[in-house]
Amino acid sequence: MPIDFLISIFKKNKNQDAIVWCGRSYKYEWLLNEIRVWDNILEKNAISPSSIVLVRADFSPKSTALLFSLIKHHCIFVPVTNSINISTTEIIKISQAQFQITIDESDDIKVTALNNIPKNKLYARLRSNKIPGLVLFSSGSTGKSKASLHDITTILEKFKISRHRYRAITFLLYDHIGGINTLFYILSNGGTIVTVQDRTPSSVLKTIEKHEVELLPTSPTFINLILISEEYKNFDLTSLKIITYGTEPMLKSTLERFNKIFPQIKLLQTYGLSEVGILRSKSKSSNSLWMKIGGEGFTTRVVNNMLEIKAKSAMLGYLNASSPFTKDGWFKTGDQVLTDGDYFKILGRNSEIINVGGEKVYPQVVENIICQLDFIEDVEVYKKTNPIIGNIVCAKVSTNKSLNDNDAVIKIKKYCTQLLKRHEVPMRINIAKKLEYSKRFKKNRSRSLNE
């Protein structure tokens, strides 16, 4: 059975807390019993092995147990939250889901038969061999949402190696590769997952204090929100040992400011993609943007300054798009990188690079310069089409209001002119009360360029 090693760990830790939800703790013994409850529910609803099951939920005791029951029954698991920018109808159509299970905020469940007949050829390998699968949808915030299909046993493989035990918040979502990775990592080491229903700085930091959380996996955008809000002043965060961050490049100014305020908290940059999984990583230091990535089952290379990955846990393919792999099995990440020996520095997505009259502009480079100004709280650099030079550089900023908007714009342009190349200087600067971000707590450059 694919989760035999996990069941063994759960039994060994049966008297330990596995899940904290809405202030209540659930032991590993409860989790084992709840998996059996779901086994019966699946049987009662004729959800047989190899069935494709769409699950609309967030992390909770029942959604966690359901995931393991579906793996145990060799089903194909399609997690969905409201972070996906397409309709449920479209998700069902793409995934060809045969059943939908909804688990609401009260942990109440509803099972619905959808009567689809799966025809996608990618499912054949999993279904014929009764291998459990995982379908992950990209958010769709930068275009068409893609559905990647995984053999979930290859994702589980790396969790057979025992590592550190932590109490960790499931900040990254139930339908996100980072959220799935957090769940498997914590429970495979007999740790405790602490769920949050409200992902605001105040709520997350309050949860850290109340439940003595040691590990917070999150995004650079959320780390900056913690700093801007200054909510950290209202809570005791002495239990917090590590913050891991990924999903988007980190601004140097954010990293330095956080390290100055919390020198005792280790910051670890992570790297992963829905298509290949989460790689093991090691930051050069807590205040460095350079990191080593790879580990068991992963190989990396750089071609034309772009990172490529070959992984045992790589997806079988997209359900609704052509294969992104090279003929010899390398996945082109789309991330431009610098290298220094074994270390990588992520410059940004190739799709976000701004071409100004044939010159490349990396948004993160411009953002790092603007954030050096003491009146800046946050910045988002993006492109707008220009008929003469192709694109122009634009910036949206939020400030601490120590300057009026006009003076702020003048100072930003003057500072950029001194430190950036001419084609990198933003031609258009908009002052906003606060910057918007995606439901997965990332900057949303595509939304900015349409304004």
Coordinates of C-alpha atoms in Angstrom, one line a residue:
M1 CA 0.0 0.0 0.0
P2 CA 1.5 3.4 -1.0
I3 CA 1.1 4.9 2.5
D4 CA 2.2 1.9 4.6
F5 CA 5.2 3.8 5.9
L6 CA 3.0 6.7 6.9
I7 CA 0.5 4.5 8.7
S8 CA 3.4 3.0 10.6
I9 CA 4.6 6.5 11.6
F10 CA 1.1 7.5 12.6
K11 CA 0.8 4.4 14.9
K12 CA 4.1 5.0 16.4
N13 CA 3.0 8.6 17.3
K14 CA -0.7 7.8 18.1
N15 CA -0.7 9.8 21.4
Q16 CA 0.9 12.9 19.8
D17 CA -0.9 15.8 18.2
A18 CA -1.2 15.4 14.4
I19 CA -3.5 18.3 13.6
V20 CA -4.7 21.5 15.3
W21 CA -7.9 22.9 13.8
C22 CA -10.0 25.7 15.2
G23 CA -8.1 25.6 18.5
R24 CA -8.7 21.8 19.0
S25 CA -6.0 19.1 18.8
Y26 CA -6.4 15.8 17.0
K27 CA -4.1 12.9 17.8
Y28 CA -2.5 10.6 15.3
E29 CA -4.8 7.9 16.7
W30 CA -7.8 10.0 15.7
L31 CA -6.3 10.5 12.3
L32 CA -5.9 6.7 11.8
N33 CA -9.5 6.2 12.9
E34 CA -10.7 9.0 10.6
I35 CA -8.9 7.4 7.6
R36 CA -11.0 4.3 8.3
V37 CA -14.1 6.4 8.4
W38 CA -13.3 7.7 5.0
D39 CA -12.6 4.2 3.7
N40 CA -16.2 3.4 4.6
I41 CA -17.6 6.6 3.0
L42 CA -15.7 5.9 -0.2
E43 CA -17.1 2.3 -0.3
K44 CA -20.6 3.5 0.5
N45 CA -20.5 6.0 -2.3
A46 CA -19.1 3.5 -4.8
I47 CA -15.8 5.4 -5.1
S48 CA -13.7 2.6 -6.4
P49 CA -9.9 2.3 -6.9
S50 CA -8.7 4.6 -9.8
S51 CA -11.7 6.9 -9.4
I52 CA -11.0 10.6 -10.1
V53 CA -12.1 12.6 -7.1
L54 CA -12.3 16.4 -7.0
V55 CA -12.0 17.6 -3.4
R56 CA -13.0 21.2 -2.7
A57 CA -11.6 22.0 0.8
D58 CA -8.9 23.7 2.8
F59 CA -6.7 22.0 5.4
S60 CA -8.8 20.5 8.2
P61 CA -8.9 17.2 10.1
K62 CA -11.3 15.6 7.7
S63 CA -9.7 16.9 4.5
T64 CA -6.3 15.6 5.8
A65 CA -7.7 12.1 6.5
L66 CA -9.5 12.0 3.2
L67 CA -6.3 12.6 1.3
F68 CA -4.7 9.6 2.9
S69 CA -7.8 7.4 2.3
L70 CA -7.8 8.4 -1.4
I71 CA -4.1 7.5 -1.7
K72 CA -4.8 4.2 0.1
H73 CA -7.6 3.4 -2.4
H74 CA -5.4 4.3 -5.4
C75 CA -7.7 7.1 -6.4
I76 CA -6.7 10.2 -8.3
F77 CA -7.0 13.2 -6.0
V78 CA -7.9 16.7 -7.4
P79 CA -7.7 19.3 -4.7
V80 CA -9.4 22.7 -5.3
T81 CA -9.6 25.9 -3.4
N82 CA -10.9 29.3 -4.5
S83 CA -7.3 30.3 -5.4
I84 CA -7.8 28.8 -8.9
N85 CA -8.9 31.4 -11.4
I86 CA -11.3 29.2 -13.4
S87 CA -14.8 27.9 -12.7
T88 CA -15.7 24.6 -11.1
T89 CA -17.4 23.6 -14.3
E90 CA -14.2 24.0 -16.2
I91 CA -12.2 22.2 -13.5
I92 CA -14.5 19.2 -13.7
K93 CA -14.3 19.3 -17.5
I94 CA -10.5 19.3 -17.6
S95 CA -10.0 16.8 -14.7
Q96 CA -12.8 14.6 -15.9
A97 CA -13.6 14.0 -12.2
Q98 CA -16.1 11.3 -11.4
F99 CA -16.9 12.4 -7.9
Q100 CA -16.8 15.7 -6.0
I101 CA -16.4 15.9 -2.3
T102 CA -16.9 19.2 -0.6
I103 CA -15.7 19.9 3.0
D104 CA -16.9 23.2 4.3
E105 CA -15.5 25.5 6.9
S106 CA -17.3 23.5 9.6
D107 CA -15.7 20.3 8.4
D108 CA -19.1 19.0 7.1
I109 CA -19.0 16.9 4.0
K110 CA -21.0 16.4 0.8
V111 CA -20.3 13.7 -1.8
T112 CA -21.6 14.1 -5.3
A113 CA -21.4 11.7 -8.2
L114 CA -20.5 13.5 -11.5
N115 CA -20.8 10.5 -13.9
N116 CA -17.9 11.5 -16.1
I117 CA -16.1 8.9 -18.1
P118 CA -12.3 9.6 -18.1
K119 CA -10.8 9.6 -21.6
N120 CA -7.5 11.5 -21.1
K121 CA -4.7 9.2 -22.2
L122 CA -2.5 10.4 -19.4
Y123 CA -4.7 8.7 -16.9
A124 CA -4.2 5.3 -18.5
R125 CA -0.9 4.4 -16.8
L126 CA -2.2 5.3 -13.3
R127 CA -5.6 3.6 -13.7
S128 CA -4.4 0.4 -15.3
N129 CA -1.9 -0.2 -12.6
K130 CA -4.1 1.2 -9.8
I131 CA -1.5 3.9 -8.9
P132 CA -2.8 6.9 -6.9
G133 CA -2.6 10.2 -8.7
L134 CA -2.6 13.9 -8.0
V135 CA -3.9 16.7 -10.2
L136 CA -2.7 20.2 -9.4
F137 CA -4.1 23.3 -11.2
S138 CA -2.0 26.4 -11.6
S139 CA -3.7 29.5 -10.3
G140 CA -4.3 30.9 -13.8
S141 CA -3.4 34.4 -12.6
T142 CA -1.0 34.8 -15.6
G143 CA -3.0 33.1 -18.2
K144 CA -4.6 29.7 -18.8
S145 CA -4.7 27.5 -15.7
K146 CA -2.8 24.2 -16.4
A147 CA -3.6 20.9 -14.8
S148 CA -0.5 18.7 -14.0
L149 CA -1.0 15.0 -13.4
H150 CA 1.4 13.2 -11.0
D151 CA 2.0 9.7 -9.8
I152 CA 1.7 10.5 -6.1
T153 CA 3.9 7.6 -5.1
T154 CA 6.9 9.4 -6.6
I155 CA 6.1 12.5 -4.6
L156 CA 5.8 10.4 -1.4
E157 CA 9.2 8.7 -2.0
K158 CA 11.4 11.4 -0.5
F159 CA 9.3 11.5 2.7
K160 CA 10.5 8.0 3.6
I161 CA 13.7 9.6 4.9
S162 CA 13.3 10.8 8.5
R163 CA 14.1 14.4 9.2
H164 CA 13.3 17.1 11.8
R165 CA 10.0 17.1 13.7
Y166 CA 8.2 20.5 13.8
R167 CA 4.9 22.1 14.7
A168 CA 4.1 24.0 11.4
I169 CA 1.4 26.1 10.0
T170 CA -0.3 25.0 6.8
F171 CA -0.2 28.4 5.2
L172 CA 0.3 27.3 1.6
L173 CA -3.0 26.0 0.3
Y174 CA -4.5 22.6 0.1
D175 CA -4.3 22.6 -3.7
H176 CA -0.7 24.0 -3.9
I177 CA 2.4 21.8 -4.3
G178 CA 3.9 23.7 -1.3
G179 CA 0.9 23.0 0.9
I180 CA 0.9 19.3 -0.1
N181 CA 4.7 19.2 0.6
T182 CA 4.3 20.8 4.0
L183 CA 1.6 18.2 5.0
F184 CA 3.6 15.2 3.9
Y185 CA 6.8 16.5 5.5
I186 CA 5.3 17.3 8.9
L187 CA 3.2 14.2 9.3
S188 CA 5.9 11.8 7.9
N189 CA 8.1 13.0 10.8
G190 CA 5.5 12.8 13.5
G191 CA 5.1 16.5 13.7
T192 CA 1.9 18.7 14.1
I193 CA 0.2 20.7 11.4
V194 CA -1.6 23.8 12.7
T195 CA -4.3 25.0 10.4
V196 CA -5.4 28.6 9.8
Q197 CA -8.8 29.7 8.5
D198 CA -7.7 33.3 8.1
R199 CA -4.4 34.0 6.4
T200 CA -3.9 37.6 7.6
P201 CA -0.7 38.6 9.5
S202 CA -2.7 39.1 12.8
S203 CA -4.4 35.7 12.6
V204 CA -1.2 33.8 11.5
L205 CA 1.0 35.4 14.2
K206 CA -1.7 34.9 16.9
T207 CA -1.8 31.2 15.9
I208 CA 2.0 31.0 16.1
E209 CA 2.0 32.4 19.7
K210 CA -1.0 30.3 20.9
H211 CA 0.2 26.9 19.5
E212 CA 3.9 27.5 19.8
V213 CA 4.5 27.0 16.1
E214 CA 8.1 26.4 15.1
L215 CA 7.9 26.4 11.3
L216 CA 6.1 28.8 8.9
P217 CA 6.2 28.0 5.2
T218 CA 5.0 31.1 3.3
S219 CA 5.8 33.6 0.5
P220 CA 7.9 36.7 0.3
T221 CA 4.7 38.8 -0.2
F222 CA 3.3 37.6 3.1
I223 CA 6.6 38.2 4.9
N224 CA 6.5 41.8 3.7
L225 CA 2.9 42.0 4.8
I226 CA 4.0 41.1 8.3
L227 CA 6.6 43.9 8.3
I228 CA 4.2 46.5 6.8
S229 CA 1.4 45.7 9.3
E230 CA 3.8 45.6 12.3
E231 CA 1.5 43.0 13.8
Y232 CA 4.6 41.2 15.0
K233 CA 4.8 43.7 17.8
N234 CA 1.6 42.3 19.3
F235 CA 2.6 38.7 19.7
D236 CA 5.2 36.5 21.3
L237 CA 7.0 34.7 18.5
T238 CA 9.8 33.1 20.5
S239 CA 8.7 29.6 19.5
L240 CA 9.2 30.3 15.7
K241 CA 12.5 28.8 14.6
I242 CA 12.3 28.7 10.8
I243 CA 10.5 30.5 8.0
T244 CA 10.7 29.0 4.6
Y245 CA 9.8 31.1 1.6
G246 CA 9.3 30.4 -2.1
T247 CA 6.7 30.7 -4.9
E248 CA 8.3 34.1 -6.1
P249 CA 11.6 36.0 -5.7
M250 CA 12.3 37.7 -2.4
L251 CA 13.2 41.4 -2.3
K252 CA 16.6 42.0 -0.7
S253 CA 15.2 44.9 1.4
T254 CA 12.5 42.6 2.8
L255 CA 15.0 39.9 3.6
E256 CA 17.4 42.4 5.4
R257 CA 14.7 44.1 7.3
F258 CA 13.2 40.8 8.6
N259 CA 16.6 39.5 9.6
K260 CA 17.3 42.8 11.5
I261 CA 14.0 42.5 13.5
F262 CA 14.2 38.7 14.0
P263 CA 17.9 37.6 14.0
Q264 CA 16.9 34.4 15.9
I265 CA 14.6 33.1 13.1
K266 CA 16.3 31.2 10.4
L267 CA 15.1 32.1 6.9
L268 CA 15.3 29.3 4.3
Q269 CA 14.6 29.9 0.6
T270 CA 12.8 27.0 -1.1
Y271 CA 12.3 26.1 -4.7
G272 CA 9.6 24.0 -6.4
L273 CA 7.0 23.9 -9.1
S274 CA 3.8 22.0 -9.6
E275 CA 5.3 20.2 -12.5
V276 CA 8.4 18.7 -10.7
G277 CA 7.7 19.0 -6.9
I278 CA 9.7 20.7 -4.2
L279 CA 13.5 20.4 -4.3
R280 CA 15.6 20.3 -1.1
S281 CA 17.4 23.6 -0.7
K282 CA 20.0 25.3 1.4
S283 CA 20.4 29.1 1.6
K284 CA 23.9 30.5 1.8
S285 CA 22.7 32.4 4.9
S286 CA 19.5 33.8 6.3
N287 CA 20.1 37.1 4.6
S288 CA 21.3 35.7 1.3
L289 CA 19.3 35.2 -1.9
W290 CA 21.7 32.5 -3.1
M291 CA 20.8 28.9 -2.5
K292 CA 21.7 25.3 -3.3
I293 CA 18.9 23.2 -4.7
G294 CA 18.5 19.6 -5.7
G295 CA 18.7 16.6 -3.4
E296 CA 17.5 13.0 -3.8
G297 CA 15.7 12.4 -7.1
F298 CA 16.5 15.8 -8.6
T299 CA 19.1 17.0 -11.2
T300 CA 19.6 20.6 -12.3
R301 CA 21.3 22.3 -15.2
V302 CA 21.3 25.8 -16.7
V303 CA 20.8 26.4 -20.4
N304 CA 21.0 30.0 -21.7
N305 CA 20.7 31.3 -18.2
M306 CA 17.5 29.4 -17.7
L307 CA 17.1 26.7 -15.0
E308 CA 16.1 23.2 -16.1
I309 CA 15.2 20.3 -13.8
K310 CA 15.0 16.5 -14.2
A311 CA 13.0 14.9 -11.4
K312 CA 11.8 11.5 -10.4
S313 CA 8.7 13.2 -9.0
A314 CA 8.0 15.1 -12.2
M315 CA 4.5 15.1 -13.5
L316 CA 3.3 12.7 -16.2
G317 CA 2.1 15.7 -18.2
Y318 CA -0.5 18.4 -18.5
L319 CA -4.2 17.3 -18.9
N320 CA -4.9 20.4 -21.0
A321 CA -1.6 21.4 -22.6
S322 CA 1.2 20.0 -24.6
S323 CA 4.3 18.4 -22.9
P324 CA 6.8 21.0 -21.6
F325 CA 9.7 18.5 -21.3
T326 CA 12.7 18.3 -23.6
K327 CA 13.2 15.0 -25.5
D328 CA 15.6 13.8 -22.8
G329 CA 13.2 14.6 -20.0
W330 CA 14.3 18.0 -18.7
F331 CA 11.6 20.5 -17.6
K332 CA 12.2 24.1 -18.6
T333 CA 11.2 26.1 -15.5
G334 CA 11.1 29.5 -17.2
D335 CA 13.2 30.9 -14.4
Q336 CA 16.2 33.0 -15.3
V337 CA 19.1 32.4 -12.9
L338 CA 22.6 33.3 -11.9
T339 CA 25.1 30.7 -10.7
D340 CA 28.0 30.8 -8.3
G341 CA 29.5 27.4 -8.0
D342 CA 26.8 25.2 -6.5
Y343 CA 24.6 28.1 -5.7
F344 CA 21.7 29.6 -7.7
K345 CA 20.1 33.1 -7.6
I346 CA 16.6 33.3 -9.1
L347 CA 16.3 36.5 -11.2
G348 CA 12.6 36.0 -12.1
R349 CA 10.3 34.4 -14.5
N350 CA 11.2 34.6 -18.2
S351 CA 7.6 35.7 -18.9
E352 CA 7.9 38.7 -16.6
I353 CA 11.2 40.0 -18.1
I354 CA 10.5 43.4 -19.7
N355 CA 11.9 44.0 -23.2
V356 CA 12.6 47.7 -23.7
G357 CA 14.0 48.4 -27.1
G358 CA 15.8 45.0 -27.1
E359 CA 17.2 45.5 -23.6
K360 CA 16.1 43.1 -20.8
V361 CA 14.8 44.5 -17.5
Y362 CA 14.3 42.2 -14.5
P363 CA 11.4 43.6 -12.4
Q364 CA 13.1 42.4 -9.2
V365 CA 16.2 44.4 -9.9
V366 CA 14.1 47.6 -10.2
E367 CA 12.0 46.7 -7.1
N368 CA 15.1 46.2 -5.0
I369 CA 16.4 49.6 -5.9
I370 CA 13.0 51.4 -5.2
C371 CA 12.6 49.6 -1.8
Q372 CA 15.9 51.1 -0.6
L373 CA 14.0 54.4 -0.2
D374 CA 12.8 54.7 3.5
F375 CA 9.3 55.8 2.6
I376 CA 8.5 52.8 0.4
E377 CA 6.4 50.0 1.9
D378 CA 6.0 47.8 -1.1
V379 CA 6.5 47.9 -4.9
E380 CA 5.5 46.0 -8.0
V381 CA 7.2 46.5 -11.3
Y382 CA 5.5 45.4 -14.5
K383 CA 5.4 46.2 -18.2
K384 CA 3.1 48.0 -20.5
T385 CA 3.1 47.7 -24.3
N386 CA 4.7 50.6 -26.2
P387 CA 4.4 50.9 -30.0
I388 CA 7.9 52.3 -30.4
I389 CA 10.1 50.4 -28.0
G390 CA 8.0 47.3 -27.4
N391 CA 7.4 47.9 -23.7
I392 CA 7.9 50.4 -21.0
V393 CA 8.7 49.8 -17.3
C394 CA 6.0 50.7 -14.9
A395 CA 5.9 50.7 -11.1
K396 CA 3.1 50.6 -8.6
V397 CA 4.2 51.5 -5.0
S398 CA 2.7 51.9 -1.6
T399 CA 4.3 54.4 0.8
N400 CA 4.2 55.2 4.5
K401 CA 2.7 58.6 3.6
S402 CA 5.7 60.6 5.0
L403 CA 5.6 62.3 1.6
N404 CA 2.8 63.4 -0.6
D405 CA 2.3 61.4 -3.8
N406 CA 3.9 63.9 -6.2
D407 CA 7.0 64.2 -4.1
A408 CA 7.2 60.5 -3.7
V409 CA 7.1 60.0 -7.5
I410 CA 9.8 62.7 -8.0
K411 CA 12.1 61.1 -5.4
I412 CA 11.6 57.6 -6.9
K413 CA 12.5 58.7 -10.4
K414 CA 15.5 60.7 -9.3
Y415 CA 16.8 57.7 -7.2
C416 CA 16.3 55.2 -10.0
T417 CA 18.0 57.5 -12.5
Q418 CA 21.1 57.6 -10.3
L419 CA 21.3 53.8 -9.7
L420 CA 19.7 52.1 -12.7
K421 CA 20.4 52.1 -16.4
R422 CA 18.3 54.4 -18.5
H423 CA 16.0 51.7 -19.9
E424 CA 15.4 50.2 -16.4
V425 CA 14.0 53.5 -15.0
P426 CA 10.2 53.3 -14.6
M427 CA 8.5 55.7 -17.0
R428 CA 5.2 55.5 -15.2
I429 CA 4.8 55.3 -11.4
N430 CA 1.5 54.9 -9.7
I431 CA 1.0 55.4 -5.9
A432 CA -1.5 52.9 -4.4
K433 CA -2.9 52.6 -0.8
K434 CA -1.7 49.0 -0.9
L435 CA -0.7 46.5 -3.5
E436 CA -2.9 43.7 -4.5
Y437 CA -1.7 40.1 -4.5
S438 CA -3.0 36.8 -5.7
K439 CA -5.0 34.4 -3.4
R440 CA -1.7 32.4 -3.2
F441 CA 0.0 35.4 -1.8
K442 CA 2.1 36.3 -4.8
K443 CA 2.5 39.6 -6.7
N444 CA 0.1 39.7 -9.6
R445 CA 1.9 41.5 -12.4
S446 CA -0.6 40.5 -15.0
R447 CA -3.4 42.3 -13.2
S448 CA -1.3 45.4 -12.9
L449 CA -0.5 45.6 -16.6
N450 CA -4.3 45.7 -17.5
E451 CA -4.9 48.7 -15.3

